[in-house]
Amino acid sequence: MASPMRSLFTDPARYLQSFRLFLANSTEHQCMHGFIQRHLPAVIASIGNGKSTINILSVGGGAGEIDLLVLSKVQARYPGVPINNDVIEPSADQICKYKERVAETSNLENVKFTWHVETAYEYESRMNAEKKSKKWDFIHMVQMLYYVKDVPATIRYFHSLLEAQAKLLIILVSETSGWENLWKKYGSSLPLDDLCSYVSSADIKRILDSAGLKYQVHELPSSMDITSCFVEGNKDGELLLDFLTETCEFSKTAPPELKRQVMEELRKPECSEERDGKVLFNNNLSVIVIEP
């Protein structure tokens, strides 16, 4: 009998709701902020040397929170230099939020924003069709490589767009995270469709090594409070479970045995730690900085 489980991506509104709850319940953005404050200045230190304009491409820019932090660091390094910031983001809803955020942010006079409501693959196809290969001084792909069909090809394509002193920055879940453990064990039982695949820093390092590319890795410790997942009927807990399993209404549609195993797995030390009565899921991230 066909499973009633379906991918969370078949319901974009529920996906966004669960994603925003994930951000609220995790240190995801805080740990990215910490990296941007402490380490990004060194990463971008020479991307704009001798340039009259700096070109930045954000692949999967979401609602722009991380993008604007990145821009503030580039502005601090290259005061007054005009910046073109192009954003590839398939969610019109997220782009709306991004535009609102830009409107509320001061000191962006020297930044020209261009939004492309499309996926990374659609962008690549359009550029190839138009025979364009615009080069970029900095490209970043934050938490988006799960949503591309061909990860090696996507990295290869965007890497080919780097200027001589540019950098490609990727942020995604670390191989030390609970995600790695949960997905390696149960990914095959979950309704992952073409819209999402499970990749971690281990996969990206293998791809880069086989392509002979030079890179550095920074590990960012992060956690997510999933205590509510263990409260029967808790709405937030159900949404977080959906996000963890990438399954729409997981607690209602998963076979009882699978649900029991996943709930048990989430409490194991490989996935989470229990502290002060809370269950904290290991949400560690890796930042991978790739040379041209």
PDB file of N, CA and C in Angstrom, residues 7-43:
ATOM      1  N   SER A   7       6.330  14.583   1.102  1.00  0.00           N
ATOM      2  CA  SER A   7       7.399  15.530   1.387  1.00  0.00           C
ATOM      3  C   SER A   7       6.829  16.855   1.891  1.00  0.00           C
ATOM      4  N   LEU A   8       7.530  17.464   2.826  1.00  0.00           N
ATOM      5  CA  LEU A   8       7.128  18.773   3.359  1.00  0.00           C
ATOM      6  C   LEU A   8       7.089  19.825   2.250  1.00  0.00           C
ATOM      7  N   PHE A   9       7.874  19.593   1.193  1.00  0.00           N
ATOM      8  CA  PHE A   9       7.958  20.603   0.119  1.00  0.00           C
ATOM      9  C   PHE A   9       6.738  20.625  -0.771  1.00  0.00           C
ATOM     10  N   THR A  10       5.849  19.635  -0.584  1.00  0.00           N
ATOM     11  CA  THR A  10       4.607  19.673  -1.363  1.00  0.00           C
ATOM     12  C   THR A  10       3.647  20.698  -0.760  1.00  0.00           C
ATOM     13  N   ASP A  11       3.996  21.239   0.414  1.00  0.00           N
ATOM     14  CA  ASP A  11       3.165  22.258   1.076  1.00  0.00           C
ATOM     15  C   ASP A  11       4.055  23.444   1.448  1.00  0.00           C
ATOM     16  N   PRO A  12       4.318  24.354   0.477  1.00  0.00           N
ATOM     17  CA  PRO A  12       5.282  25.439   0.698  1.00  0.00           C
ATOM     18  C   PRO A  12       4.955  26.305   1.918  1.00  0.00           C
ATOM     19  N   ALA A  13       3.665  26.537   2.190  1.00  0.00           N
ATOM     20  CA  ALA A  13       3.296  27.395   3.338  1.00  0.00           C
ATOM     21  C   ALA A  13       3.699  26.716   4.647  1.00  0.00           C
ATOM     22  N   ARG A  14       3.434  25.414   4.736  1.00  0.00           N
ATOM     23  CA  ARG A  14       3.803  24.677   5.956  1.00  0.00           C
ATOM     24  C   ARG A  14       5.327  24.582   6.088  1.00  0.00           C
ATOM     25  N   TYR A  15       6.003  24.413   4.947  1.00  0.00           N
ATOM     26  CA  TYR A  15       7.472  24.383   4.975  1.00  0.00           C
ATOM     27  C   TYR A  15       8.020  25.691   5.563  1.00  0.00           C
ATOM     28  N   LEU A  16       7.525  26.825   5.058  1.00  0.00           N
ATOM     29  CA  LEU A  16       8.019  28.123   5.546  1.00  0.00           C
ATOM     30  C   LEU A  16       7.720  28.295   7.030  1.00  0.00           C
ATOM     31  N   GLN A  17       6.519  27.872   7.428  1.00  0.00           N
ATOM     32  CA  GLN A  17       6.115  27.961   8.840  1.00  0.00           C
ATOM     33  C   GLN A  17       7.073  27.142   9.714  1.00  0.00           C
ATOM     34  N   SER A  18       7.384  25.928   9.272  1.00  0.00           N
ATOM     35  CA  SER A  18       8.263  25.061  10.062  1.00  0.00           C
ATOM     36  C   SER A  18       9.696  25.591  10.033  1.00  0.00           C
ATOM     37  N   PHE A  19      10.106  26.155   8.902  1.00  0.00           N
ATOM     38  CA  PHE A  19      11.454  26.719   8.783  1.00  0.00           C
ATOM     39  C   PHE A  19      11.631  27.911   9.727  1.00  0.00           C
ATOM     40  N   ARG A  20      10.621  28.774   9.768  1.00  0.00           N
ATOM     41  CA  ARG A  20      10.733  29.953  10.650  1.00  0.00           C
ATOM     42  C   ARG A  20      10.724  29.542  12.118  1.00  0.00           C
ATOM     43  N   LEU A  21       9.974  28.490  12.432  1.00  0.00           N
ATOM     44  CA  LEU A  21       9.964  27.974  13.805  1.00  0.00           C
ATOM     45  C   LEU A  21      11.329  27.369  14.145  1.00  0.00           C
ATOM     46  N   PHE A  22      11.922  26.681  13.173  1.00  0.00           N
ATOM     47  CA  PHE A  22      13.277  26.136  13.350  1.00  0.00           C
ATOM     48  C   PHE A  22      14.261  27.261  13.678  1.00  0.00           C
ATOM     49  N   LEU A  23      14.181  28.365  12.931  1.00  0.00           N
ATOM     50  CA  LEU A  23      15.092  29.497  13.198  1.00  0.00           C
ATOM     51  C   LEU A  23      14.863  30.052  14.602  1.00  0.00           C
ATOM     52  N   ALA A  24      13.596  30.131  15.007  1.00  0.00           N
ATOM     53  CA  ALA A  24      13.265  30.680  16.333  1.00  0.00           C
ATOM     54  C   ALA A  24      13.749  29.756  17.451  1.00  0.00           C
ATOM     55  N   ASN A  25      13.770  28.447  17.206  1.00  0.00           N
ATOM     56  CA  ASN A  25      14.106  27.474  18.249  1.00  0.00           C
ATOM     57  C   ASN A  25      15.569  27.044  18.233  1.00  0.00           C
ATOM     58  N   SER A  26      16.338  27.564  17.274  1.00  0.00           N
ATOM     59  CA  SER A  26      17.720  27.114  17.155  1.00  0.00           C
ATOM     60  C   SER A  26      18.681  28.296  17.233  1.00  0.00           C
ATOM     61  N   THR A  27      19.960  27.965  17.388  1.00  0.00           N
ATOM     62  CA  THR A  27      20.995  29.012  17.391  1.00  0.00           C
ATOM     63  C   THR A  27      21.585  29.161  15.984  1.00  0.00           C
ATOM     64  N   GLU A  28      20.848  28.683  14.984  1.00  0.00           N
ATOM     65  CA  GLU A  28      21.296  28.702  13.584  1.00  0.00           C
ATOM     66  C   GLU A  28      21.837  30.066  13.162  1.00  0.00           C
ATOM     67  N   HIS A  29      20.994  31.103  13.271  1.00  0.00           N
ATOM     68  CA  HIS A  29      21.443  32.408  12.798  1.00  0.00           C
ATOM     69  C   HIS A  29      22.465  33.038  13.735  1.00  0.00           C
ATOM     70  N   GLN A  30      22.331  32.771  15.048  1.00  0.00           N
ATOM     71  CA  GLN A  30      23.323  33.327  15.978  1.00  0.00           C
ATOM     72  C   GLN A  30      24.722  32.817  15.653  1.00  0.00           C
ATOM     73  N   CYS A  31      24.844  31.511  15.361  1.00  0.00           N
ATOM     74  CA  CYS A  31      26.193  30.998  15.104  1.00  0.00           C
ATOM     75  C   CYS A  31      26.714  31.495  13.756  1.00  0.00           C
ATOM     76  N   MET A  32      25.807  31.709  12.785  1.00  0.00           N
ATOM     77  CA  MET A  32      26.245  32.312  11.517  1.00  0.00           C
ATOM     78  C   MET A  32      26.696  33.756  11.747  1.00  0.00           C
ATOM     79  N   HIS A  33      25.941  34.475  12.582  1.00  0.00           N
ATOM     80  CA  HIS A  33      26.323  35.861  12.903  1.00  0.00           C
ATOM     81  C   HIS A  33      27.724  35.877  13.489  1.00  0.00           C
ATOM     82  N   GLY A  34      27.983  34.945  14.418  1.00  0.00           N
ATOM     83  CA  GLY A  34      29.294  34.880  15.066  1.00  0.00           C
ATOM     84  C   GLY A  34      30.398  34.661  14.037  1.00  0.00           C
ATOM     85  N   PHE A  35      30.157  33.753  13.097  1.00  0.00           N
ATOM     86  CA  PHE A  35      31.151  33.490  12.050  1.00  0.00           C
ATOM     87  C   PHE A  35      31.379  34.750  11.207  1.00  0.00           C
ATOM     88  N   ILE A  36      30.280  35.407  10.830  1.00  0.00           N
ATOM     89  CA  ILE A  36      30.388  36.597   9.967  1.00  0.00           C
ATOM     90  C   ILE A  36      31.168  37.705  10.689  1.00  0.00           C
ATOM     91  N   GLN A  37      30.875  37.890  11.991  1.00  0.00           N
ATOM     92  CA  GLN A  37      31.587  38.927  12.761  1.00  0.00           C
ATOM     93  C   GLN A  37      33.076  38.603  12.869  1.00  0.00           C
ATOM     94  N   ARG A  38      33.374  37.349  13.217  1.00  0.00           N
ATOM     95  CA  ARG A  38      34.767  37.012  13.560  1.00  0.00           C
ATOM     96  C   ARG A  38      35.623  36.594  12.376  1.00  0.00           C
ATOM     97  N   HIS A  39      35.048  35.842  11.438  1.00  0.00           N
ATOM     98  CA  HIS A  39      35.883  35.218  10.399  1.00  0.00           C
ATOM     99  C   HIS A  39      35.669  35.744   8.982  1.00  0.00           C
ATOM    100  N   LEU A  40      34.473  36.304   8.695  1.00  0.00           N
ATOM    101  CA  LEU A  40      34.225  36.730   7.312  1.00  0.00           C
ATOM    102  C   LEU A  40      35.182  37.829   6.846  1.00  0.00           C
ATOM    103  N   PRO A  41      35.546  38.809   7.724  1.00  0.00           N
ATOM    104  CA  PRO A  41      36.462  39.855   7.241  1.00  0.00           C
ATOM    105  C   PRO A  41      37.739  39.290   6.601  1.00  0.00           C
ATOM    106  N   ALA A  42      38.281  38.212   7.166  1.00  0.00           N
ATOM    107  CA  ALA A  42      39.493  37.616   6.584  1.00  0.00           C
ATOM    108  C   ALA A  42      39.184  36.932   5.246  1.00  0.00           C
ATOM    109  N   VAL A  43      37.980  36.321   5.142  1.00  0.00           N
ATOM    110  CA  VAL A  43      37.592  35.615   3.907  1.00  0.00           C
ATOM    111  C   VAL A  43      37.473  36.597   2.741  1.00  0.00           C
TER     112      VAL A  43
END
